PDB file of C-alpha atoms and ligand atoms in Angstrom:
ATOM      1  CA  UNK L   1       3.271 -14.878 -18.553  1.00 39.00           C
ATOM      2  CA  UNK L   2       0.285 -16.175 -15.946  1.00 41.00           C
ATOM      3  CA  UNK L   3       3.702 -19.069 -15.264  1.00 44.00           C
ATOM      4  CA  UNK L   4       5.256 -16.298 -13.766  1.00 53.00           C
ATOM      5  CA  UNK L   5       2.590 -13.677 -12.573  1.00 54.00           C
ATOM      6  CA  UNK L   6      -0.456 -16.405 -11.347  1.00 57.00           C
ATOM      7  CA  UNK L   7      -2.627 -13.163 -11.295  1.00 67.00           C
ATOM      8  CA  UNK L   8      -5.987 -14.355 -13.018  1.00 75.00           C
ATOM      9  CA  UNK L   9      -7.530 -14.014 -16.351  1.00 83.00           C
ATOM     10  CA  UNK L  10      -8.229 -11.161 -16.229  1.00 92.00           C
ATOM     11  CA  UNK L  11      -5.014 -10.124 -15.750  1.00 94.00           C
ATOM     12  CA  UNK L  12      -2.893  -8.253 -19.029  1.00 95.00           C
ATOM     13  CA  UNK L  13       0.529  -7.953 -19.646  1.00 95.00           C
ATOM     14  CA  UNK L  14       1.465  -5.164 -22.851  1.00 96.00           C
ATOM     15  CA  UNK L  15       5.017  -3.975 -23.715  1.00 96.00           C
ATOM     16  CA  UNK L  16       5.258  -0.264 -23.972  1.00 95.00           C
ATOM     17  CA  UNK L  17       7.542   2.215 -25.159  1.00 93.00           C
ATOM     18  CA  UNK L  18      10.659   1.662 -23.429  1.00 95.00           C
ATOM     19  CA  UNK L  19       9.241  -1.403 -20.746  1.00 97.00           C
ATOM     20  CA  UNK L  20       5.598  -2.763 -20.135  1.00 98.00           C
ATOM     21  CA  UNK L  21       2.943  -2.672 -17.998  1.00 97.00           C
ATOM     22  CA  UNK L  22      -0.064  -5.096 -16.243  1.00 97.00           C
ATOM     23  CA  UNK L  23      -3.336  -4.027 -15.773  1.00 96.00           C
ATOM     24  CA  UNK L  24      -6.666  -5.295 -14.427  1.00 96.00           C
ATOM     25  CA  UNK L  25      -8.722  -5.798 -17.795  1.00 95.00           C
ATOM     26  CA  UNK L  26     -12.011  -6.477 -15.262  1.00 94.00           C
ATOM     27  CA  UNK L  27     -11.080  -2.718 -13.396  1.00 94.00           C
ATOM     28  CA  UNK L  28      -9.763  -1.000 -16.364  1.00 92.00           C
ATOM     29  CA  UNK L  29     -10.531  -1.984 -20.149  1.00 88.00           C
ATOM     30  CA  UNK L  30      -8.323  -0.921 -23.127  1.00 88.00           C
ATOM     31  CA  UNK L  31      -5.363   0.356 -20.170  1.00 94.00           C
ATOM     32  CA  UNK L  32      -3.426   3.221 -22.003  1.00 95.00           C
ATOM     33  CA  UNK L  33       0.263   3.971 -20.459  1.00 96.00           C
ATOM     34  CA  UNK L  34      -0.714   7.724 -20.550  1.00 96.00           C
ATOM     35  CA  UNK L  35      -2.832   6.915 -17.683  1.00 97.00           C
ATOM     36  CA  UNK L  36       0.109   6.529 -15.345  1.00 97.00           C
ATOM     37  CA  UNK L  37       0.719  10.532 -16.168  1.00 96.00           C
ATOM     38  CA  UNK L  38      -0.652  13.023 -13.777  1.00 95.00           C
ATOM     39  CA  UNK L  39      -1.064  15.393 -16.737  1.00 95.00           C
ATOM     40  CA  UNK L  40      -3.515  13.191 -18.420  1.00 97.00           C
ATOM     41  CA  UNK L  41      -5.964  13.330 -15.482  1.00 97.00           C
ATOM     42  CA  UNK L  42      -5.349  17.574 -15.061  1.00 95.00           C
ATOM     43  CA  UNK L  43      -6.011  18.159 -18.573  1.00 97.00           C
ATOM     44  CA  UNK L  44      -9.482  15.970 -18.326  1.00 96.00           C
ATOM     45  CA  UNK L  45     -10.079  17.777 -14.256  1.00 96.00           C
ATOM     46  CA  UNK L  46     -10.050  14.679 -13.092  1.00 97.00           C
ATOM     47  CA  UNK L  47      -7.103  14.804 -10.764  1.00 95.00           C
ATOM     48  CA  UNK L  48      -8.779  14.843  -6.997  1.00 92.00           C
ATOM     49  CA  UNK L  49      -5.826  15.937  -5.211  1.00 89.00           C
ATOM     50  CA  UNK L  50      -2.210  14.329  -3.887  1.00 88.00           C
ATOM     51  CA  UNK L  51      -1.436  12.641  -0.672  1.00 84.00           C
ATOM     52  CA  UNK L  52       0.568  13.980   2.109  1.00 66.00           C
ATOM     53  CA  UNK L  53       4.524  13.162   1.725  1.00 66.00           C
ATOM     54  CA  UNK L  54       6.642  12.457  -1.013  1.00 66.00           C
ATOM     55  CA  UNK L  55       4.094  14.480  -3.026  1.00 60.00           C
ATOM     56  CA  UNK L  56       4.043  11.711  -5.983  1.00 87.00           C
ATOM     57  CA  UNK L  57       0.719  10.017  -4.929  1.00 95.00           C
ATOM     58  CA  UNK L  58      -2.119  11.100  -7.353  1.00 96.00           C
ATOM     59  CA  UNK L  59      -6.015  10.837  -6.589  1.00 96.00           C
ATOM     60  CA  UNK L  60      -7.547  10.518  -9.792  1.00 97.00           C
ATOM     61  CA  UNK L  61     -11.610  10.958 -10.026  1.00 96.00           C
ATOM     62  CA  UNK L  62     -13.781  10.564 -12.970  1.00 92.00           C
ATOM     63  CA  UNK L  63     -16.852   8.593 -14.419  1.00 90.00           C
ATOM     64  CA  UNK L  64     -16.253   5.238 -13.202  1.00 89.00           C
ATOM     65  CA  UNK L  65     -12.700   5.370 -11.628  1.00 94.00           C
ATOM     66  CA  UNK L  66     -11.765   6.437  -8.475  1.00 97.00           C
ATOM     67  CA  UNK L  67      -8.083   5.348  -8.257  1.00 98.00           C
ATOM     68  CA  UNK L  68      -4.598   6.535  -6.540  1.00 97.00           C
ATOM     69  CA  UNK L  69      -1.823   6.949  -9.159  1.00 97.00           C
ATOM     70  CA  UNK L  70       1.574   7.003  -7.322  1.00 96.00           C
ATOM     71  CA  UNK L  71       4.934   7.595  -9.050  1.00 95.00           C
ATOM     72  CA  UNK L  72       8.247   5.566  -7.460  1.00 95.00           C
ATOM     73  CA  UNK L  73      10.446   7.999  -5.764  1.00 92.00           C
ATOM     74  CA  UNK L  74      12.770   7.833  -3.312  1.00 86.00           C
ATOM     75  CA  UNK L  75      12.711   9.624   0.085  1.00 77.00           C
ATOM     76  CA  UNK L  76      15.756  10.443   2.198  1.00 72.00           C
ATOM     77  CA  UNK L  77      19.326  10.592   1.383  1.00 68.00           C
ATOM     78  CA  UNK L  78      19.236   8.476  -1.494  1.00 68.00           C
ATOM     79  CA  UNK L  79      16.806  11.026  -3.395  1.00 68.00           C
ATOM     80  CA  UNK L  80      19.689  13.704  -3.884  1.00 66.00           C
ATOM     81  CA  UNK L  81      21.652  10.427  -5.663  1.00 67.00           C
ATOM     82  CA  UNK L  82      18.847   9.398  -8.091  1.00 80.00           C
ATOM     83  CA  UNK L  83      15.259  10.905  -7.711  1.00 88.00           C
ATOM     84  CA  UNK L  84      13.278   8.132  -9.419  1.00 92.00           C
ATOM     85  CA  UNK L  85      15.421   5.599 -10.852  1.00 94.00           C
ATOM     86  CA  UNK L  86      16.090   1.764 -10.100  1.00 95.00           C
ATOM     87  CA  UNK L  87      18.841   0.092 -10.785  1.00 95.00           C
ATOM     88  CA  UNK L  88      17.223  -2.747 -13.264  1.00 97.00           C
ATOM     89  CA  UNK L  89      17.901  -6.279 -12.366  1.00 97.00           C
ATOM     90  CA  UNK L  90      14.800  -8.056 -14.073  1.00 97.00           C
ATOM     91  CA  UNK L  91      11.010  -7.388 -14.758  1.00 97.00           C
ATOM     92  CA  UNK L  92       9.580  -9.138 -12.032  1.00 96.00           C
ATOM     93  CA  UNK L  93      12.098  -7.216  -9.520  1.00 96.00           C
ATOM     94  CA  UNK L  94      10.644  -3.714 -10.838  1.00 98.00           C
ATOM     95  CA  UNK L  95       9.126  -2.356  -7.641  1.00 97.00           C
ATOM     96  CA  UNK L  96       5.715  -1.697  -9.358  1.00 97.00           C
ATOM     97  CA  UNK L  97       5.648  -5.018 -10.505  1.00 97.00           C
ATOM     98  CA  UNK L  98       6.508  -6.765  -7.402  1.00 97.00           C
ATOM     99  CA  UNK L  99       3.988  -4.665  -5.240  1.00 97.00           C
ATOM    100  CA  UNK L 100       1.182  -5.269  -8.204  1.00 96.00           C
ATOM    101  CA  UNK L 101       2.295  -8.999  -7.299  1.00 95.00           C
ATOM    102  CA  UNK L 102       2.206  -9.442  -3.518  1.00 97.00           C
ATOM    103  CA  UNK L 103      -1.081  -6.565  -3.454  1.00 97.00           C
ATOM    104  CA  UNK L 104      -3.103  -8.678  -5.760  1.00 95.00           C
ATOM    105  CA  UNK L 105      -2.301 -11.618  -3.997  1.00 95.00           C
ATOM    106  CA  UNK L 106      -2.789  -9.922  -0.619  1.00 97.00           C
ATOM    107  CA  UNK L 107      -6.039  -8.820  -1.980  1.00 96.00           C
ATOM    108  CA  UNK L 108      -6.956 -12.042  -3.301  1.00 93.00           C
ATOM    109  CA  UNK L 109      -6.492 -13.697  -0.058  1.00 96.00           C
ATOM    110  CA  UNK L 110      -8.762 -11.369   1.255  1.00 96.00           C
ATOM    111  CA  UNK L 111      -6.875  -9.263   3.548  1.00 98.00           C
ATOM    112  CA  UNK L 112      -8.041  -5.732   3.452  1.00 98.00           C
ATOM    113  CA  UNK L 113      -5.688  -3.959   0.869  1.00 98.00           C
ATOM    114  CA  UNK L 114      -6.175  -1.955  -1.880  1.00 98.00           C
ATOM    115  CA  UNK L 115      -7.273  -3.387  -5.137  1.00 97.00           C
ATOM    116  CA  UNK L 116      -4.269  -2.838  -7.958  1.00 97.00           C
ATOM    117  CA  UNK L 117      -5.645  -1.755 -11.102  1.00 97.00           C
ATOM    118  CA  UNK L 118      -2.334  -1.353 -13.185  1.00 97.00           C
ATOM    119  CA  UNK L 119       1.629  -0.741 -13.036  1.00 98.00           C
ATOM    120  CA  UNK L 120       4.483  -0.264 -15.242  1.00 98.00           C
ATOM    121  CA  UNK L 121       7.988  -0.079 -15.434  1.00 98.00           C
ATOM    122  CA  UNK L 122      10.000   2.381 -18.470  1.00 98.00           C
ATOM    123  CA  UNK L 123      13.557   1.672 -18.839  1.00 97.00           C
ATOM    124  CA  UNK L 124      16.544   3.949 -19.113  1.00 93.00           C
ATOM    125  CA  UNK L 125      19.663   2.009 -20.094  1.00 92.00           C
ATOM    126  CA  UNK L 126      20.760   0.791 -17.059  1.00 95.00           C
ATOM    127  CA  UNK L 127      18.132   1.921 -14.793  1.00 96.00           C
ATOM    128  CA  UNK L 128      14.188   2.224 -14.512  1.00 97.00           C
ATOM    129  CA  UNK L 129      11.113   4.315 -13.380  1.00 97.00           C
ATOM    130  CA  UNK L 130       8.081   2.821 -12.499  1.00 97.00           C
ATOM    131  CA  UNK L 131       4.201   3.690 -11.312  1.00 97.00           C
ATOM    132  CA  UNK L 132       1.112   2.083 -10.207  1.00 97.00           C
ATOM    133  CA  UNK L 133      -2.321   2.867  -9.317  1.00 98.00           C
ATOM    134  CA  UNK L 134      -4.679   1.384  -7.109  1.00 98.00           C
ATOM    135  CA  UNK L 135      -8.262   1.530  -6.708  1.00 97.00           C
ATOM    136  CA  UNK L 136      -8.694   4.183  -4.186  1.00 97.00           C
ATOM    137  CA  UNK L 137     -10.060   2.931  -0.763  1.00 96.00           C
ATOM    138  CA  UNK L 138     -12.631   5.716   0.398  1.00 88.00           C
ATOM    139  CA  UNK L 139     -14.113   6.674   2.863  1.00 90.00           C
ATOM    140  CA  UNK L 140     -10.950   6.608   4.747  1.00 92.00           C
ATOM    141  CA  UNK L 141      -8.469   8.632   6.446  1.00 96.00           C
ATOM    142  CA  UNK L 142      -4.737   7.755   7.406  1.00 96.00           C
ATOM    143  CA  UNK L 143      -4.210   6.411  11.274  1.00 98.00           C
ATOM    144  CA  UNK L 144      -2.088  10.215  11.119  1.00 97.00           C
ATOM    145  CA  UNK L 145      -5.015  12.178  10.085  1.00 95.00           C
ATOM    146  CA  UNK L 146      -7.624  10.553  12.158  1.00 97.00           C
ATOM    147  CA  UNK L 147      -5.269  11.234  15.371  1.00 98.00           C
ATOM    148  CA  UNK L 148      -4.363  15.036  14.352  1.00 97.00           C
ATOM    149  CA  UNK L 149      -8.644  15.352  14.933  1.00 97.00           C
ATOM    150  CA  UNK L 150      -9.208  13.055  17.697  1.00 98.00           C
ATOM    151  CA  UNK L 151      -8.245  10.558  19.953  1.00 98.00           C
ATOM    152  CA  UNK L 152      -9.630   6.781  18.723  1.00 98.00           C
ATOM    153  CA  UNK L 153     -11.549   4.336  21.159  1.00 98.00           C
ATOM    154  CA  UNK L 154      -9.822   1.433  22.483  1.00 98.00           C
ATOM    155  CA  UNK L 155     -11.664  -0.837  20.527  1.00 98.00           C
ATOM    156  CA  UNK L 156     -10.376   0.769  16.937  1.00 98.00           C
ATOM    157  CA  UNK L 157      -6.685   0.218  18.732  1.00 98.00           C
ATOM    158  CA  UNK L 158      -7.830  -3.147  19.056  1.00 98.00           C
ATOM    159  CA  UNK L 159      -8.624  -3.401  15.424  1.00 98.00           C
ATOM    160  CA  UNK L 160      -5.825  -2.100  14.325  1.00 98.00           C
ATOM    161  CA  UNK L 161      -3.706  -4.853  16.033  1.00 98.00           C
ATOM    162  CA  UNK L 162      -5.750  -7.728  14.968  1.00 98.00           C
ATOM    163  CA  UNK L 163      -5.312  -6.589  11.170  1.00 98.00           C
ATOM    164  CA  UNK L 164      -1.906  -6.142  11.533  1.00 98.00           C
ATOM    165  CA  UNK L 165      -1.522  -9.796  12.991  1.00 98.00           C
ATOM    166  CA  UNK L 166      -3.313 -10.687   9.638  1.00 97.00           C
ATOM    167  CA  UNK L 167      -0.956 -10.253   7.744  1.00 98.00           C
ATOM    168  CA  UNK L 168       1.771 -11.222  10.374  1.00 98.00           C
ATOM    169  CA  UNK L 169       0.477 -14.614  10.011  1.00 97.00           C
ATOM    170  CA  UNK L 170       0.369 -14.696   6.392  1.00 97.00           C
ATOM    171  CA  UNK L 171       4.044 -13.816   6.354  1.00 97.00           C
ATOM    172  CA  UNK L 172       3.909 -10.502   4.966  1.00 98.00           C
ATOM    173  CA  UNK L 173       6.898  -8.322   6.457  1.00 98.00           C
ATOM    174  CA  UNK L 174       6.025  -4.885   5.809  1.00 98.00           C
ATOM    175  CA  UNK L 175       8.833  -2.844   4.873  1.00 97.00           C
ATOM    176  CA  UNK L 176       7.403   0.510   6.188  1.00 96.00           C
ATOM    177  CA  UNK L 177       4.690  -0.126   8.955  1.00 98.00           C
ATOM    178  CA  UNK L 178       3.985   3.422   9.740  1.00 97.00           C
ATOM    179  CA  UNK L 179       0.802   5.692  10.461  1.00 98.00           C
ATOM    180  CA  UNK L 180       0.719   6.806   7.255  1.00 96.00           C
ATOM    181  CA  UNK L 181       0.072   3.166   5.745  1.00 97.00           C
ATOM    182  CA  UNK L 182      -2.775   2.295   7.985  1.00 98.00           C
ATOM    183  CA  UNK L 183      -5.797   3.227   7.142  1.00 98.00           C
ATOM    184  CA  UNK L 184      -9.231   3.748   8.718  1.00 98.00           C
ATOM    185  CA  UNK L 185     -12.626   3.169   7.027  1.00 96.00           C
ATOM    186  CA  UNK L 186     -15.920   2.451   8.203  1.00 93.00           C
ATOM    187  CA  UNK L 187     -15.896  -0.961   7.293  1.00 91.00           C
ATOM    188  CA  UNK L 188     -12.323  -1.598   9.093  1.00 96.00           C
ATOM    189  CA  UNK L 189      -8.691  -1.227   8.804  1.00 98.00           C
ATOM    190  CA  UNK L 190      -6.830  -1.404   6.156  1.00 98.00           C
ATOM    191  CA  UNK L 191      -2.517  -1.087   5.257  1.00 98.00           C
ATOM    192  CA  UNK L 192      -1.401  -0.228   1.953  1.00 98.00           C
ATOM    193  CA  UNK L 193       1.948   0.533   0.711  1.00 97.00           C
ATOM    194  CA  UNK L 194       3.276  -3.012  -0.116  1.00 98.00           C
ATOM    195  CA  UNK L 195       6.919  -0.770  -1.991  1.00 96.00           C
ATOM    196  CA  UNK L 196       9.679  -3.844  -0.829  1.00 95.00           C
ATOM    197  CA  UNK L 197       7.496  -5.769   1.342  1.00 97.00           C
ATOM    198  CA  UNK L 198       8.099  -9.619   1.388  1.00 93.00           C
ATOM    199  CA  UNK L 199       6.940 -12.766   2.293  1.00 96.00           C
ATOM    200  CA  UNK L 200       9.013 -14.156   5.067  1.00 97.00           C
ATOM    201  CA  UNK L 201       8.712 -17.395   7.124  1.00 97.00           C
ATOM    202  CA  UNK L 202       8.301 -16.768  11.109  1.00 95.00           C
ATOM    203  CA  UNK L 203      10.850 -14.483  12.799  1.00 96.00           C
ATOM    204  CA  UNK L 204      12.073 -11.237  14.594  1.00 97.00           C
ATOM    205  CA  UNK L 205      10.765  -8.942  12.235  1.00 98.00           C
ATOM    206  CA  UNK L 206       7.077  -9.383  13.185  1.00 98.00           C
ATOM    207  CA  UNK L 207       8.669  -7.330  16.439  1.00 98.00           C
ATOM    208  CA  UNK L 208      10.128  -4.958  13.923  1.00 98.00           C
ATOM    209  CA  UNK L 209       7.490  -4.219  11.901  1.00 98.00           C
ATOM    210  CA  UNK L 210       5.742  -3.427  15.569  1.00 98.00           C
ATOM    211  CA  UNK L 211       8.314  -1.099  16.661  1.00 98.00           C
ATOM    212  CA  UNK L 212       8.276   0.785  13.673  1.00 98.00           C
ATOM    213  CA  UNK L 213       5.289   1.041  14.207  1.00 98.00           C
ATOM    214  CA  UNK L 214       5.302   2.809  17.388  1.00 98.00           C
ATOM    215  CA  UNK L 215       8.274   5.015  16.465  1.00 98.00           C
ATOM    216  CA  UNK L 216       5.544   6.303  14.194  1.00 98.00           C
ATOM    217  CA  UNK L 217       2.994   6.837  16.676  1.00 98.00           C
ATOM    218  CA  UNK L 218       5.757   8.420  19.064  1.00 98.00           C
ATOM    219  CA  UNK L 219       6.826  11.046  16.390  1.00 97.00           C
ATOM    220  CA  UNK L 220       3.120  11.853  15.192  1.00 97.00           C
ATOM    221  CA  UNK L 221       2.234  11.899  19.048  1.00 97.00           C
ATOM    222  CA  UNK L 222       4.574  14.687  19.740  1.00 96.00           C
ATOM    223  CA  UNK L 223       2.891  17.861  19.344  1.00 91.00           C
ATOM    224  CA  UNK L 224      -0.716  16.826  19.893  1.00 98.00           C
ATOM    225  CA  UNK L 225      -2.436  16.833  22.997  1.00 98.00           C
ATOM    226  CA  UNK L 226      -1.442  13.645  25.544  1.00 96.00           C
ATOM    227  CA  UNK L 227      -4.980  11.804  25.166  1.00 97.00           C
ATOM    228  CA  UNK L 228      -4.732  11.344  21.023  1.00 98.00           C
ATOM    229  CA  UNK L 229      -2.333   8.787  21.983  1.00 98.00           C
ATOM    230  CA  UNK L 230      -1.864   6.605  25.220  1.00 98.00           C
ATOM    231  CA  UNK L 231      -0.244   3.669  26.841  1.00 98.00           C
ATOM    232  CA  UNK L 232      -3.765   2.080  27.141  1.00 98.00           C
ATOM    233  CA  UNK L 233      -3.793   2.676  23.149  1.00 98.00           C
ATOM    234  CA  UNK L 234      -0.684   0.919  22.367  1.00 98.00           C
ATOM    235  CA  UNK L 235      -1.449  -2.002  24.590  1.00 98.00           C
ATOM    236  CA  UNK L 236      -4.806  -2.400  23.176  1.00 98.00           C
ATOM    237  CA  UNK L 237      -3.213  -2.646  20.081  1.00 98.00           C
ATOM    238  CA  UNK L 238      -1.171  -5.677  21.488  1.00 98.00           C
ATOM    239  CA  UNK L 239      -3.947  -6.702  22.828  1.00 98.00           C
ATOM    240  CA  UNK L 240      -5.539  -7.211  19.312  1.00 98.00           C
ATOM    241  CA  UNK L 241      -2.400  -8.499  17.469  1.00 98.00           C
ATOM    242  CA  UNK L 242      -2.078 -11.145  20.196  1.00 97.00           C
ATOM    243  CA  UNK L 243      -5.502 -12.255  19.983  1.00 93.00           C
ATOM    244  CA  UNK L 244      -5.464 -15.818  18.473  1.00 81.00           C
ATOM    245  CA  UNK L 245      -6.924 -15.331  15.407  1.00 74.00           C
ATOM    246  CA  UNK L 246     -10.729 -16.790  14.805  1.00 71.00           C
ATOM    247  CA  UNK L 247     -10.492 -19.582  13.178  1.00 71.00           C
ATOM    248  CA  UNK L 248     -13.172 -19.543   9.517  1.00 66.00           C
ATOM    249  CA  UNK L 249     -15.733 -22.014  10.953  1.00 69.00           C
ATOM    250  CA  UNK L 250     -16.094 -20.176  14.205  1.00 66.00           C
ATOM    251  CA  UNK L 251     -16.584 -16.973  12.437  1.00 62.00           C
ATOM    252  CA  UNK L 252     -19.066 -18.119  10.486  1.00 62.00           C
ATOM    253  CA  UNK L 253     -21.151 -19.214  13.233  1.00 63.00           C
ATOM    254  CA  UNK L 254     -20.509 -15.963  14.776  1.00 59.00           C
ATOM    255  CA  UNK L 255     -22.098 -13.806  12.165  1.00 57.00           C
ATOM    256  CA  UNK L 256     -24.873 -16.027  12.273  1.00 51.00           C
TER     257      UNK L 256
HETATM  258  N1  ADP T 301      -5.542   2.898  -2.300  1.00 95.76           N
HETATM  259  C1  ADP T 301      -5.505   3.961  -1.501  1.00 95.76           C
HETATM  260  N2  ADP T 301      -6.658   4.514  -1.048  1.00 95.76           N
HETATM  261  C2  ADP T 301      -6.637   5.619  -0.287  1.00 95.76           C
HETATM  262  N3  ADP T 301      -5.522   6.260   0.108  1.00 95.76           N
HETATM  263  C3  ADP T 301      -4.339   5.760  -0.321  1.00 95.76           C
HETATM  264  C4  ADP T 301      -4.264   4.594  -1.137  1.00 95.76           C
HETATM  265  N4  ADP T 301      -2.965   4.351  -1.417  1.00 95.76           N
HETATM  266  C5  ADP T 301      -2.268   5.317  -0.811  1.00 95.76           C
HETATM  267  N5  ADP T 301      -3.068   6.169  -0.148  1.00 95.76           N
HETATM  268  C6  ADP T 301      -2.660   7.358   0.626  1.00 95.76           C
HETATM  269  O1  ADP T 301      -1.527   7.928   0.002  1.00 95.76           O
HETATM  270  C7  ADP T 301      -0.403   7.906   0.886  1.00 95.76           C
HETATM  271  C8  ADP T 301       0.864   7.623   0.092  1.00 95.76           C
HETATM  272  O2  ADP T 301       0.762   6.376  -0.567  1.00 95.76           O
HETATM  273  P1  ADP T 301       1.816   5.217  -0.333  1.00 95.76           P
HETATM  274  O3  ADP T 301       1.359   4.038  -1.118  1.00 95.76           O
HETATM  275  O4  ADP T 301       1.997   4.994   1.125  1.00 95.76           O
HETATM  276  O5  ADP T 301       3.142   5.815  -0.992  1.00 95.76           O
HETATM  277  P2  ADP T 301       4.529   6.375  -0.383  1.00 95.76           P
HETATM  278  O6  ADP T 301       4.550   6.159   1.102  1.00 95.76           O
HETATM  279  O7  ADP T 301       5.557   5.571  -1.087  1.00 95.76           O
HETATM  280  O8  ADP T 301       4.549   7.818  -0.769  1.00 95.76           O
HETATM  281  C9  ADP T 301      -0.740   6.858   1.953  1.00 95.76           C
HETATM  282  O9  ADP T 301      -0.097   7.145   3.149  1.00 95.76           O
HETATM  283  C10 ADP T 301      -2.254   6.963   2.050  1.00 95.76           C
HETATM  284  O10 ADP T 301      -2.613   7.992   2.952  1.00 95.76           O
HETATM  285 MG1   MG T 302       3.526   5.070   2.455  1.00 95.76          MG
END
């Protein structure tokens, strides 16, 4: 299993009814699949709300957990076809699985992501339906919600650039760079959403990621008042991503 999913000891793999699921034994001890069902947390009053969107992201609250609980669903066109179910090619190509993968990796590495706590997979003949949950990253608010209150100083922009060129460099193409997936904390920026994201060796879509970026921004923009977002804020964003990173040695001896 740890051959194919280098995750750590403390990471479990169970089979389940139907499929299996991995879970953080050092977040979550004795994982039970019924925690992947919104229903379990609203029967305890522990659910904490849902996210803007799709309307299958969870916040789940309680004694020692604080964690987001999302379902897989599709969005667009391709919803009327098949709400919530993958066409199954193998376990480590379920989308839960493969985002537990890179996220825990990602979060390993130390890039500012959210920590997975569990994700599973149920199958249904041909096809699947998955779910994960994350440790919930708090205090924060999306790069959308923080603009629908105010505009953001030119040195956040500036953060927001150089975290994005963090993961640039590690190779991680995000498959859905929007202002939804960035989020902003008092300790920094983070992305999350890592659904059909891949690690890719150097190329165009580093742009790509960028422009959907600013589509975003553009379509959130429209509607608020001109200052929330600027020319000046988009190039400071550049400004950040094309900041040579600091190499670990010189960091240190900043902080000191
Ligand atoms: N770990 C997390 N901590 C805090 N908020 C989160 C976390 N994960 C997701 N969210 C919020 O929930 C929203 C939806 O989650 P996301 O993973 O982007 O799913 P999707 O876009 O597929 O619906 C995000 O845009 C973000 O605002
Ligand atoms: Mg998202």
């Amino acid at each position: 299993m740890n051959a194919i999913w280098p995750l750590g000891p403390s990471v479990k793999r169970l089979t389940t009814a139907g499929g299996a699921m991995l879970y953080n034994a050092a977040l979550a001890r004795n994982f039970n699949p019924a925690w992947f069902e919104p229903g379990f947390w609203a029967q305890r009053g522990e659910l904490a709300g849902a996210a803007l969107g799709r309307g299958t992201t969870h916040f789940v609250r309680g004694a020692g957990h604080d964690w987001v609980l999302r379902h897989y669903r599709r969005g667009g066109v391709a919803a009327r076809l098949s709400e919530d179910r993958y066409l199954w090619r193998s376990e480590q190509r379920t989308r839960p699985f493969a985002e537990w993968a890179l996220t825990h990796r990602l979060h390993r590495a130390g890039l500012p992501v959210p920590v997975p706590v569990a994700a599973r997979y149920v199958r249904d003949g041909r096809a699947y339906r998955g779910d994960i949950i994350t440790e919930r990253l708090a205090p924060t608010w999306s790069l959308v919600e923080a603009l629908r209150i105010d505009a953001l100083s030119l040195l956040t922009w500036v953060s927001i650039g150089r975290c994005i060129r963090r993961f640039h460099d590690l190779g991680v193409c995000h498959a859905d760079l929007n202002a939804h997936n960035v989020l902003l904390g008092e300790e920094g920026v983070y992305l999350v959403d890592f659904d059909r994201c891949r690690l890719r060796a150097d190329g165009l879509w580093r742009d790509g990621n960028l422009v959907r970026l600013r589509r975003s921004l553009d379509k959130i923009a429209y509607g608020l008042p001109a200052e929330r977002f600027t020319d000046a804020d988009w190039h400071a964003l550049l400004g950040g991503y094309r900041q040579p990173p600091v190499p670990p040695a010189d960091a240190a001896a900043q902080r000191t």
